[in-house]
Coordinates of C-alpha atoms in Angstrom, one line a residue:
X1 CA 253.0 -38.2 254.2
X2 CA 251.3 -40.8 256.8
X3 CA 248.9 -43.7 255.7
X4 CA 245.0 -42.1 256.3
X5 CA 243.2 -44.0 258.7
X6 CA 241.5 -46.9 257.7
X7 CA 244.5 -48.3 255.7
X8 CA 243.7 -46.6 252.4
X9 CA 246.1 -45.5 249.9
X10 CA 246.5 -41.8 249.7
X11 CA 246.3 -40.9 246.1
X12 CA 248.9 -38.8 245.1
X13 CA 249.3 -35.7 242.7
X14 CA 250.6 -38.2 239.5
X15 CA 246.9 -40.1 239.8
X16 CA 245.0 -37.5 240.1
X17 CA 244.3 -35.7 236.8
X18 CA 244.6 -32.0 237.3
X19 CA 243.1 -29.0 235.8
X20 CA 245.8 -28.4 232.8
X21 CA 245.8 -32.2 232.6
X22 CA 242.4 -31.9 231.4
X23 CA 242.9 -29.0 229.2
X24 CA 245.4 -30.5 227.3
X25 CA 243.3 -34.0 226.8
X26 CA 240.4 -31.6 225.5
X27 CA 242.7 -29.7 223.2
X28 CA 244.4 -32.2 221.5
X29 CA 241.1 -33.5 219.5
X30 CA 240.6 -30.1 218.0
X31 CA 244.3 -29.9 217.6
X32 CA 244.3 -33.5 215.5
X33 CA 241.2 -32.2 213.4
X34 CA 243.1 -28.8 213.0
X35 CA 246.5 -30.7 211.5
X36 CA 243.8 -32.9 209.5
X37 CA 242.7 -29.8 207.7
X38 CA 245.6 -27.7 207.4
X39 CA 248.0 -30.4 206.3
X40 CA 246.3 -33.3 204.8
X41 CA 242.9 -31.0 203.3
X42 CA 244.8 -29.8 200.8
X43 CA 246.0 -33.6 199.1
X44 CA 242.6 -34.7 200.2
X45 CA 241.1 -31.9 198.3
X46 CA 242.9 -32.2 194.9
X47 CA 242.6 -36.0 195.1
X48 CA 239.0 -35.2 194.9
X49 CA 239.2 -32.9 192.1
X50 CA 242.1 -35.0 189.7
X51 CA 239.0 -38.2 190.7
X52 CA 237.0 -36.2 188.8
X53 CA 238.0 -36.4 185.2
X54 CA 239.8 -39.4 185.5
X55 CA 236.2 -41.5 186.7
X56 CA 234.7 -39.5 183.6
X57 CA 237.1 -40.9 181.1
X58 CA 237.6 -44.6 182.6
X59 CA 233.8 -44.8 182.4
X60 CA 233.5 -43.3 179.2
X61 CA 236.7 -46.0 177.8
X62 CA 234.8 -48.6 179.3
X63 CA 231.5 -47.5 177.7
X64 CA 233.2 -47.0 174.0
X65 CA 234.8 -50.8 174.8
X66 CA 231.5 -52.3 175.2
X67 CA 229.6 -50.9 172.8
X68 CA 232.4 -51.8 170.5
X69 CA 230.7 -55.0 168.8
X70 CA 227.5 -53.7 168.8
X71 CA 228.5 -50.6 167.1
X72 CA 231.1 -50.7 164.6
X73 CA 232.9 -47.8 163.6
X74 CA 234.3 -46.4 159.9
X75 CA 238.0 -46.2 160.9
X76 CA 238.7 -44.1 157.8
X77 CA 235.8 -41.9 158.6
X78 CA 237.0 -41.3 162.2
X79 CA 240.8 -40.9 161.0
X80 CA 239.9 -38.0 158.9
X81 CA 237.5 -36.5 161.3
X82 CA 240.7 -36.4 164.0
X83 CA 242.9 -35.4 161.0
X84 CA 240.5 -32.4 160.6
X85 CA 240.0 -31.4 164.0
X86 CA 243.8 -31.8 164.4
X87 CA 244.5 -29.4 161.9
X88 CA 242.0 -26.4 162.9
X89 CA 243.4 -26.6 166.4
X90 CA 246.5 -26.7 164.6
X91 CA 246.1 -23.4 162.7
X92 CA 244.1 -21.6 165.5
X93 CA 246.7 -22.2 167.8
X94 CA 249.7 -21.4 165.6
X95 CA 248.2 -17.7 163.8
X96 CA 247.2 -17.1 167.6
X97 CA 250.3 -17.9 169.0
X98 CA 252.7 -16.2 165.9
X99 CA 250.2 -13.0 166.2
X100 CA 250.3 -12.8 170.1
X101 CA 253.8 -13.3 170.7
X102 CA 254.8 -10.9 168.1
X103 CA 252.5 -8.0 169.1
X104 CA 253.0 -8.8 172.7
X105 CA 257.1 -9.0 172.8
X106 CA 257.2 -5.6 171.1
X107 CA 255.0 -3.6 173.3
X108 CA 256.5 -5.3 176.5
X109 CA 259.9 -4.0 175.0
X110 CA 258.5 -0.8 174.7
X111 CA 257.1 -0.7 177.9
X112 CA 259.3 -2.6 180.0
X113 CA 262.8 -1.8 178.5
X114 CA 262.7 1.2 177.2
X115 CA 261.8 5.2 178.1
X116 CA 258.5 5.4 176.5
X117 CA 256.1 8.4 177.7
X118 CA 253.2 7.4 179.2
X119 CA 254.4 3.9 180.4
X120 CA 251.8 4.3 183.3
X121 CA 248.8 4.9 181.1
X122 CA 249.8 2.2 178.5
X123 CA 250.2 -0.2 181.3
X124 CA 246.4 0.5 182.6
X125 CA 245.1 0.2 178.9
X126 CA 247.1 -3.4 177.9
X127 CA 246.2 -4.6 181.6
X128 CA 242.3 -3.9 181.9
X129 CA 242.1 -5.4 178.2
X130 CA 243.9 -8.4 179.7
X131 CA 241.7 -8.9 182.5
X132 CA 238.5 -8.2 180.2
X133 CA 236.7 -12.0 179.4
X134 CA 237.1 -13.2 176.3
X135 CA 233.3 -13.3 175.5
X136 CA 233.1 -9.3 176.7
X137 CA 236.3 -8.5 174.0
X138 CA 234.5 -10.8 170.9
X139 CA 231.0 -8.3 172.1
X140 CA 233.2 -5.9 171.6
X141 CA 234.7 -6.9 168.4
X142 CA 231.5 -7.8 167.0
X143 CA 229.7 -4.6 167.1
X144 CA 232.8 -2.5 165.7
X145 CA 233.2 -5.0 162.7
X146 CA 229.3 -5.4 161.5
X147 CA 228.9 -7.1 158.8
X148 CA 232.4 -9.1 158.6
X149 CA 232.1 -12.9 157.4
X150 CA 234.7 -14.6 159.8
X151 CA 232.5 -18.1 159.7
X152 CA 234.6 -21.6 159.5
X153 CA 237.9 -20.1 159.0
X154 CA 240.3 -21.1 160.9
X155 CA 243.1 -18.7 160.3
X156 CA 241.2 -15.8 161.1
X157 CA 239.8 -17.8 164.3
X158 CA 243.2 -17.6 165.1
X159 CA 243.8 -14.1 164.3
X160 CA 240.8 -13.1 166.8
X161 CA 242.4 -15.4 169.3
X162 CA 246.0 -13.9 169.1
X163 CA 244.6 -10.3 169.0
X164 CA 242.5 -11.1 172.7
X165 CA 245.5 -12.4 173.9
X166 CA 248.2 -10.0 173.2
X167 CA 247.9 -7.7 175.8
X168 CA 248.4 -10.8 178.5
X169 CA 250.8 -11.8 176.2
X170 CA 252.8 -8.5 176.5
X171 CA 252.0 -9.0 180.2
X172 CA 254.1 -12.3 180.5
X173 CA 257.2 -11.2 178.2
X174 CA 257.2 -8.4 180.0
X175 CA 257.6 -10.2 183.2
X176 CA 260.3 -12.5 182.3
X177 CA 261.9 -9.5 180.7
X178 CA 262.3 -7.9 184.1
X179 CA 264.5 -10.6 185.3
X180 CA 267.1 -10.0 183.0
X181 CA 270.4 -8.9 184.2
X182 CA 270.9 -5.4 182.5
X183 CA 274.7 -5.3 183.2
X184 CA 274.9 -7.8 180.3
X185 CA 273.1 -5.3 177.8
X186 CA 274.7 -2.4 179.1
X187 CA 278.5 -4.1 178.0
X188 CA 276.8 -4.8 174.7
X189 CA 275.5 -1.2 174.3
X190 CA 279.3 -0.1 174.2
X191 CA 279.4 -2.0 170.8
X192 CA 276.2 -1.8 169.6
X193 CA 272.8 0.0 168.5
X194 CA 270.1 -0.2 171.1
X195 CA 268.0 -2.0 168.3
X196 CA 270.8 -4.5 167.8
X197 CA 271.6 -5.3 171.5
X198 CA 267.4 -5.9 172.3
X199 CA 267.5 -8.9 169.0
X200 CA 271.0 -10.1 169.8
X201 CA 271.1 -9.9 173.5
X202 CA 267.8 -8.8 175.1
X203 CA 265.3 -11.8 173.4
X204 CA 268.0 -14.6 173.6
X205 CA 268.3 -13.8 177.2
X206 CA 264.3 -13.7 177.5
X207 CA 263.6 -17.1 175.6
X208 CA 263.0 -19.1 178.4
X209 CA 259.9 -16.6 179.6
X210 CA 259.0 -16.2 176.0
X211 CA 258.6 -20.7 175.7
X212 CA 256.6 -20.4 178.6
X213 CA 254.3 -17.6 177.6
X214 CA 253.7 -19.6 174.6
X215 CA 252.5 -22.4 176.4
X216 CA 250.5 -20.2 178.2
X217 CA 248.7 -19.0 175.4
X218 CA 248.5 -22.0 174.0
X219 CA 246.7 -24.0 176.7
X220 CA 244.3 -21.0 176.7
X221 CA 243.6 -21.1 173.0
X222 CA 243.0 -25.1 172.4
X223 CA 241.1 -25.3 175.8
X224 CA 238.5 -22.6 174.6
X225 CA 235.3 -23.0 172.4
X226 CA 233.8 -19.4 172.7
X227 CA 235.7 -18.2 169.0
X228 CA 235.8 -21.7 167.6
X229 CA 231.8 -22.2 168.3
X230 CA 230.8 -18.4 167.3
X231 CA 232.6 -19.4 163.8
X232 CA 231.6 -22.7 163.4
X233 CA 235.2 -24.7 163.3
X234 CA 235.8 -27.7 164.3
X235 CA 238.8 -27.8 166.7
X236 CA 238.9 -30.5 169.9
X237 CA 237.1 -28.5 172.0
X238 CA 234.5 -27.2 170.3
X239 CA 233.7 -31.0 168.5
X240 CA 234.1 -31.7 172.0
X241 CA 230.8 -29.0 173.1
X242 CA 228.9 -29.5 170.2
X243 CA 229.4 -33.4 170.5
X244 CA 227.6 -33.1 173.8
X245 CA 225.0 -30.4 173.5
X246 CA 223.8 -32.7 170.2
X247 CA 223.8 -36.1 171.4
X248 CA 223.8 -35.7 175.3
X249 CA 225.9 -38.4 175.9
X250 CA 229.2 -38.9 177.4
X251 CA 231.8 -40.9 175.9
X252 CA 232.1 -39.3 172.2
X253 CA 232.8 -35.9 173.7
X254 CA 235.0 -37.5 176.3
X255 CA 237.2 -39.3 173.8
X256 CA 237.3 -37.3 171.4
X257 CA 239.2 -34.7 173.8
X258 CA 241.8 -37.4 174.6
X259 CA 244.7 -36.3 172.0
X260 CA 244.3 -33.1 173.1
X261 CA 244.7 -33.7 176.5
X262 CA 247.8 -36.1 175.8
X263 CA 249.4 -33.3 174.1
X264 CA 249.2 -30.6 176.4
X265 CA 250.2 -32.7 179.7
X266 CA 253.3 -33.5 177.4
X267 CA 253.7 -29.6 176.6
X268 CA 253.0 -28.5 179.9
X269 CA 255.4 -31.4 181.9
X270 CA 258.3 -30.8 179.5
X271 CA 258.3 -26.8 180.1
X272 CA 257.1 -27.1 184.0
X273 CA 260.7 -24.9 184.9
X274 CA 260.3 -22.4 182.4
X275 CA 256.6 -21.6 183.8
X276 CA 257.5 -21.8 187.0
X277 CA 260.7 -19.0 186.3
X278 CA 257.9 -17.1 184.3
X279 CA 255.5 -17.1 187.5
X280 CA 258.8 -16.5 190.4
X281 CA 259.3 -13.4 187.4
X282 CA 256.0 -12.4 187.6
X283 CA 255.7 -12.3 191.5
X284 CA 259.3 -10.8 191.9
X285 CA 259.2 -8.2 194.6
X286 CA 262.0 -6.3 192.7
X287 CA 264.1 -6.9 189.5
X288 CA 267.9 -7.0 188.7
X289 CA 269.2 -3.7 187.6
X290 CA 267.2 -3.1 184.4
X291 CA 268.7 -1.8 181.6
X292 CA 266.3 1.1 180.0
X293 CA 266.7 1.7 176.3
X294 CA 266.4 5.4 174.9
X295 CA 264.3 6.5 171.9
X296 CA 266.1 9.3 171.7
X297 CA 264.9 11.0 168.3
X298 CA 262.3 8.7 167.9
X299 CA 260.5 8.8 171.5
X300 CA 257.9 11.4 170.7
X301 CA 256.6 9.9 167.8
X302 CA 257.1 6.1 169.3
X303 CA 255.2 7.3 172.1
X304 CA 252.6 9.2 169.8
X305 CA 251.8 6.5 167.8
X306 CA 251.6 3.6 171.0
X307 CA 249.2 5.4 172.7
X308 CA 247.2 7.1 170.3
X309 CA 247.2 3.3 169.0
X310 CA 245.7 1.9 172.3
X311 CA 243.0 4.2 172.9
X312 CA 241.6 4.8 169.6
X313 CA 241.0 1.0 170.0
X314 CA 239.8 0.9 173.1
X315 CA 237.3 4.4 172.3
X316 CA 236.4 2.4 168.9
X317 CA 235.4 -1.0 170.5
X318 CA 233.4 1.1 174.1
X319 CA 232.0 3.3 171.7
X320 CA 230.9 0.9 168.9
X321 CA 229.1 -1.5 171.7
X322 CA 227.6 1.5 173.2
X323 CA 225.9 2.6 169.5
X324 CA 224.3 -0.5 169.9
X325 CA 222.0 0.6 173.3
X326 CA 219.5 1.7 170.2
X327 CA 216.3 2.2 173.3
X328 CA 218.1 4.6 176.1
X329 CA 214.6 4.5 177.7
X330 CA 214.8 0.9 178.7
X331 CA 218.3 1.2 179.5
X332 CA 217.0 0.6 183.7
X333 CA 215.4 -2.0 182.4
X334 CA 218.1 -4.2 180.7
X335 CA 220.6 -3.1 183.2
X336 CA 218.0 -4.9 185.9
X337 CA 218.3 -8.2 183.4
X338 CA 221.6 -9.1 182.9
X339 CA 223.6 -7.0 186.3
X340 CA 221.9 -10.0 188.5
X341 CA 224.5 -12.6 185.6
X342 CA 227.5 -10.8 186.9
X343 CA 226.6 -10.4 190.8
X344 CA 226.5 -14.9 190.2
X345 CA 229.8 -15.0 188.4
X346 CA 231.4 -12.4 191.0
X347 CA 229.9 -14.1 193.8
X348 CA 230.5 -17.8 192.8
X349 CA 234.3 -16.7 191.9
X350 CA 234.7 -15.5 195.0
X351 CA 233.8 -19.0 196.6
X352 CA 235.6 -20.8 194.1
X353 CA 238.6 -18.5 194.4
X354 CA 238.4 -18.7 198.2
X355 CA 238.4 -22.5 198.2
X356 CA 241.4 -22.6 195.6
X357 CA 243.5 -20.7 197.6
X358 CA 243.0 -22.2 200.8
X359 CA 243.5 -25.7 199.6
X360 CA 246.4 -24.4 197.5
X361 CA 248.6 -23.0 199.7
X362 CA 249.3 -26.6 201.5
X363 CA 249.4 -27.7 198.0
X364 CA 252.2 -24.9 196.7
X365 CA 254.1 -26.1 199.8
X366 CA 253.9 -29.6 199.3
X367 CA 255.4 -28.5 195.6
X368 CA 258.4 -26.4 197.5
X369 CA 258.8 -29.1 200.1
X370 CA 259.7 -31.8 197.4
X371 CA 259.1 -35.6 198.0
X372 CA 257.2 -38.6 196.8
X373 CA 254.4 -36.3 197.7
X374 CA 255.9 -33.2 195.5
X375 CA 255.7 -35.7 192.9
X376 CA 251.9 -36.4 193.2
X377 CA 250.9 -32.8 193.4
X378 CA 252.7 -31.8 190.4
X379 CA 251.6 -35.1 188.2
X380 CA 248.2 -34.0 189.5
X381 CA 248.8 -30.1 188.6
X382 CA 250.0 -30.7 185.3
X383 CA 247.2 -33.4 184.4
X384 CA 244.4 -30.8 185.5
X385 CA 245.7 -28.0 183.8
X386 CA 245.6 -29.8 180.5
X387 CA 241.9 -30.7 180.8
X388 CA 239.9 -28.7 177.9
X389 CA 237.2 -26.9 179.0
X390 CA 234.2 -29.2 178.1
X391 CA 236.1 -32.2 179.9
X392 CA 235.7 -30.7 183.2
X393 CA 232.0 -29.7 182.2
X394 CA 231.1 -32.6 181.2
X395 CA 232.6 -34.9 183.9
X396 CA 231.0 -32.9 186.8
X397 CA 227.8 -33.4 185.0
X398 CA 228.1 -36.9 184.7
X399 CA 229.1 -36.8 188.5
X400 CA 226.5 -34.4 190.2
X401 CA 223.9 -35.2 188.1
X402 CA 223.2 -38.3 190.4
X403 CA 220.2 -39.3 192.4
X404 CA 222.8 -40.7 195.7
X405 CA 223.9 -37.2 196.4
X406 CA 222.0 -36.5 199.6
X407 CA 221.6 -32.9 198.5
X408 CA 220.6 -31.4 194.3
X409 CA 223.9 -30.4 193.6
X410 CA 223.4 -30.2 190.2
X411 CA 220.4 -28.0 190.1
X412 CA 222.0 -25.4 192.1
X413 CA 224.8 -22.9 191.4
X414 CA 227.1 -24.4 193.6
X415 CA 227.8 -26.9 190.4
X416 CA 229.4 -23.7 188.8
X417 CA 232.0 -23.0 191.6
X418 CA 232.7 -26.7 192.0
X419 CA 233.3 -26.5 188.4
X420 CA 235.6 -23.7 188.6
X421 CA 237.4 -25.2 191.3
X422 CA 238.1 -28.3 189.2
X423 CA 238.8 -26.2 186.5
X424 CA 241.3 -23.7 188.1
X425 CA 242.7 -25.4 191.0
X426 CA 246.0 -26.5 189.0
X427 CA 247.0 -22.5 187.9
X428 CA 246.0 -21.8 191.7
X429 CA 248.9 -23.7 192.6
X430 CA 250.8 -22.7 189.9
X431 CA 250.5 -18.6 191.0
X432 CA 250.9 -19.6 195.1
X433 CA 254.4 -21.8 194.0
X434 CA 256.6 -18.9 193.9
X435 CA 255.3 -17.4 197.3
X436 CA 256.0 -21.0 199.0
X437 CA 259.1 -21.5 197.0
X438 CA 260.3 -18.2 199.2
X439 CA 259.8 -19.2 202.0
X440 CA 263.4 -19.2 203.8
X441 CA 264.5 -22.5 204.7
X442 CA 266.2 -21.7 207.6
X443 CA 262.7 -20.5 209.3
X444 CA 261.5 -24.0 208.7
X445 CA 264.2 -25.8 210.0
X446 CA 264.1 -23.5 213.1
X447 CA 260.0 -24.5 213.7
X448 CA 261.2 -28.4 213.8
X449 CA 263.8 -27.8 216.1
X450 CA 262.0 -25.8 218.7
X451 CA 259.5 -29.1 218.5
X452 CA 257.4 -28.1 216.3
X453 CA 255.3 -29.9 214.4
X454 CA 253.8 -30.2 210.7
X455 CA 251.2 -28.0 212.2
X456 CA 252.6 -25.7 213.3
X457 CA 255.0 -25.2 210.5
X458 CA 252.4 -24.7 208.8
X459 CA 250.6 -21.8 210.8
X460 CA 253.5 -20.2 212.6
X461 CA 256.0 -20.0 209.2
X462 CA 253.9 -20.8 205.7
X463 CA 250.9 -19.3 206.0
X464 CA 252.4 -15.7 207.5
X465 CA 255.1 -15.8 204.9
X466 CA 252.7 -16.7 201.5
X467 CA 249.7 -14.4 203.4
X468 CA 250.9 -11.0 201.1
X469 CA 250.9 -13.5 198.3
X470 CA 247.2 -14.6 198.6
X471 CA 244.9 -11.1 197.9
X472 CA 246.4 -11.0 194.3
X473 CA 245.9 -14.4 193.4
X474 CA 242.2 -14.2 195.0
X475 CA 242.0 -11.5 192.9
X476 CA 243.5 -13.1 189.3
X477 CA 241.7 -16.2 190.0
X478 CA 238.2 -14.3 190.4
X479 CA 238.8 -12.8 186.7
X480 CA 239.6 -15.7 185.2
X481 CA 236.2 -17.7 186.9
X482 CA 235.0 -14.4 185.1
X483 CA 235.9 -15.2 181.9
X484 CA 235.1 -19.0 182.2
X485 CA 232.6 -20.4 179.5
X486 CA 233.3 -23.8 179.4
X487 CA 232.0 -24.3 183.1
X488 CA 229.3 -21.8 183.2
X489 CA 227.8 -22.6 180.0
X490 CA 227.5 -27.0 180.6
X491 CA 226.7 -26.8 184.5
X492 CA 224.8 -23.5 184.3
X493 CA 221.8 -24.0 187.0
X494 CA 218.1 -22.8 185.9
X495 CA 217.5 -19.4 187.0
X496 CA 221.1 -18.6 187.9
X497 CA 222.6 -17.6 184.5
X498 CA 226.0 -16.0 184.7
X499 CA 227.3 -13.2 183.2
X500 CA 229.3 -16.0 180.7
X501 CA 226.8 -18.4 179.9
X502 CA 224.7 -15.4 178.4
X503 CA 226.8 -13.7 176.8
X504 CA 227.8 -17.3 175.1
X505 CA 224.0 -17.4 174.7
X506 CA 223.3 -14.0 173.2
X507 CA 226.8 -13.9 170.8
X508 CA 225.3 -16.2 168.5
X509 CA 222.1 -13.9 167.3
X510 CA 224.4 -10.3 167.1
X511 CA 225.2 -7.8 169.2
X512 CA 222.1 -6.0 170.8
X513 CA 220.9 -4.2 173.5
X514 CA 221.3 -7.0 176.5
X515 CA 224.4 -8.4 175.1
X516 CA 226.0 -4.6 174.5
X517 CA 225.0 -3.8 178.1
X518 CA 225.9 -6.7 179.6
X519 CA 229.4 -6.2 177.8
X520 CA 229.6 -3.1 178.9
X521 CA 228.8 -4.0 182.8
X522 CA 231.6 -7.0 182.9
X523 CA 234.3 -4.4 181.0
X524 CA 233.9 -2.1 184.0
X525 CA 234.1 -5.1 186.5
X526 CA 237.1 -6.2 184.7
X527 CA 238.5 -2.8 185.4
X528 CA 237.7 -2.9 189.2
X529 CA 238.8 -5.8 189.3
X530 CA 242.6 -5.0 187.6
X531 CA 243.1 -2.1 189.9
X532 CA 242.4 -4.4 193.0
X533 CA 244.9 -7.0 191.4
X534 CA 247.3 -3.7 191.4
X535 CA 246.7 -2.8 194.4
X536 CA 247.4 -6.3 196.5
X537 CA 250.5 -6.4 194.2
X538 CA 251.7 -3.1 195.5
X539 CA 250.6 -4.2 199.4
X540 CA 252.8 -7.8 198.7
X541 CA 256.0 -5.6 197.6
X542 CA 255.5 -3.5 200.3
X543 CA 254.8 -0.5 198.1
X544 CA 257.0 -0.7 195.1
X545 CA 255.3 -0.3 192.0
X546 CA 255.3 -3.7 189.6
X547 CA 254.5 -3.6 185.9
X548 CA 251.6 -4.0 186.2
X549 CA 251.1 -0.2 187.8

């Protein structure tokens, strides 16, 4: 092309900025805030939450050190005060453990490995009763057993603890029973009794699943205060609660949950494969080949007495906490009281489960990727899910209860969902691992080398694959911000109660009318809540039935 007249420059198609020029400058800021969130959110987001116990116990170390020579201490007095709380949460934790293992590994045999009638129907019974919150089973428990001195015993705090948790025990040996390979038992049924091949070859095979259901139930148990405070002993977490609500301050309770903590992140780090197997196990879309043992002779009666068993409980314990709605008349009335506790506990479960789950998918990933930052996450995971339950109470107070927050953070009930974030973020990641651990490799590899980026690996392979994954653990980590006490009970907002900081409240003066109701209410929830779990189950397997149907 000619020179224009007047011996200008004729500007050219490269210096001019176009129309899709444009568009891509004005894209690629949302595009930079999009990676920022979907990539780096998720570290940024459990940094936050792992900052938040450790800035509660470096200020309460730093506290305890200057007060030091001021305030001298009784070592002797203090030794045997840890000796004594060392061994209640000893002996809780042990008769809960022995007593939920052992109940819980024979039903799952029953149910998973053998042809049992009514499999189905024993399933929903062990399954709702899992689900059901602690506090609603001890209503429960309470009001069929008037009368019964339990008070400052440790052993049968333990026995109440392992009879809550058996049926989610049964739940987890069951699980890492299903990913047995049957052919092995079938060989050793040529030789053997069917009784013989389930101790000799069916449990050895299952130990792994059975370890790490242990250390399941065993964060559960010394993390919890809700037994260990209704009976008055003194374990770690409950010196831990009372420490606090008595004195108000910070570092004793703080402290004083410090050898707890130190044994569980060693518990928890040492048998990190086993739980993940357990939870892969758990999320399997199908099993090996199972090998189902016959009753024979014995399955009527077996089958009469496991079900007849299961709902004469369940009919004793719903019909026992109903006896106790003595005025029917005001039943409107006390329904109108405590149903507004449960709507706060579904609702902020629902934010806090939403949260969780999208922060811990990039977290899961990060996990499956491996790395330096793999490393982090599961130090970070492993450290959270070994706080008790008053830690993370107690830290958040000590952090929102601050006059530089812009907004009153700790007055509202948002302190409650932050707290159940902190609380279950870690077991969020745990449940999304074996979704991201699925993902195939090969589809990753094939996202880089089209040119794509972090980002879009992210939205184009992770998030479709680990979306079936993320209804049912919306759903599991809802019930357990259900059954939370430890958070609802120290950041509980005024005029916001939730269905478990009243039912803490109301446990300590018997079972009446609002507690029995209330009870009742959450039970149901529980329910609806179980068949929703089974249902996003079924959608994630693409139909099949799990154990948990």
């Amino acid at each position: 092309m000619g020179t224009p007249a007047g011996g200008g420059v004729e500007c050219t198609d490269a210096a001019a900025p176009t129309e899709s020029t444009e568009h891509v400058v004005e894209m690629r800021i949302p595009r930079t805030l999009l990676h920022a969130l979907v990539v780096a959110g998720p570290l940024a987001v459990l940094l936050i939450v792992l900052a938040v116990p450790i800035r509660a116990i470096v200020l309460a170390l730093r506290d305890a050190l200057l007060a030091a020579p001021a305030a001298p201490t009784h070592p002797w007095r203090e030794l045997t005060r840890w000796l004594v709380l060392l061994g209640n949460t000893a002996t809780v934790a042990g008769v809960a453990l022995a007593l939920a293992l052992s109940l819980g590994t024979a039903l799952a045999l029953l149910i998973a490995r053998t042809d049992l009638y009514g499999r189905r129907l024993t399933r929903l019974l062990i399954g709702w009763a899992a689900c059901t919150p602690l506090y609603v089973t001890a209503t429960f428990a309470l009001a069929a057993l008037p009368g019964v001195h339990l008070s400052q015993s440790a052993a049968q705090c333990g026995v109440l603890y392992g009879l809550v948790y058996a049926p989610l025990a049964t739940l987890l040996v069951a699980f890492s029973l299903r990913a047995i390979d049957g052919s092995l038992e079938e060989s050793a049924l040529l030789d053997a009794t069917a009784g013989r091949v389930m101790l000799t070859v069916t449990l050895p095979l299952a130990r792994g699943g059975l370890v790490a259901a242990g250390v399941v139930l065993l964060v559960l148990v010394v993390t919890d205060f809700t037994l260990t405070d209704l009976l008055a002993v003194r374990t770690y977490a409950e010196e831990a609660y009372s420490q606090y609500r008595l004195d108000g301050r910070q570092v004793g309770p703080l402290l004083t949950g410090l050898p707890l903590l130190a044994v569980l992140v060693v518990v928890v780090a040492t048998c990190r494969r086993l739980l993940t197997a357990l939870m892969e196990a758990a999320w399997a879309r199908s099993a090996l080949e199972a090998c189902r043992f016959r009753l024979r002779g014995t399955r009527g009666v077996t089958s009469l007495v496991v079900l007849s068993g299961l709902l004469a409980v369940v009919l004793v314990l719903l019909g026992a906490t109903a006896a106790r709605i003595r005025q029917p008349g005001q039943l409107g009335e006390t329904v109108a009281v405590v149903w507004p506790d449960v709507i706060n506990s579904l609702w902020l479960g629902a934010l806090a489960a939403g949260v969780i789950v999208l922060a811990g998918v990039g977290l899961a990933w990060r996990l499956a990727e491996g790395g330096a930052a793999a490393w982090l996450v599961g130090v970070a995971v492993i450290f959270l899910a070994s706080l008790p339950g008053p830690v993370v109470g107690i830290s958040l107070i000590g952090l929102l209860n601050h006059p530089a927050w812009p907004v009153d953070l700790y007055d509202s009930p948002l302190a409650v969902a932050i707290g159940y974030v902190v609380r279950f973020l870690p077991l969020g990641v745990v449940l999304l691992l074996p979704a991201a651990l699925a993902v195939p490799r090969g589809l990753r590899e094939a996202a880089r080398v089209d040119g794509g980026d972090e980002l879009d690996v992210h939205t184009r392979v992770v998030w479709p694959m680990m979306l079936p994954a993320l209804p049912a653990v919306g759903v599991l980590l809802v019930i357990l911000c259900l059954g939370d006490v430890g958070t609802a009970t120290l950041l509980l907002a005024p005029g916001w109660d939730t269905a478990a900081s009243r039912a803490f409240s109301l446990l300590h003066f018997g079972v009446y009318q609002d507690l029995a109701v209330l009870g009742l209410l959450t039970a149901a929830h529980a329910l609806a809540a179980y068949i929703m779990l089974t249902l996003a189950l079924r959608w994630r397997r693409g139909g099949e039935p799990g154990l948990t149907e």
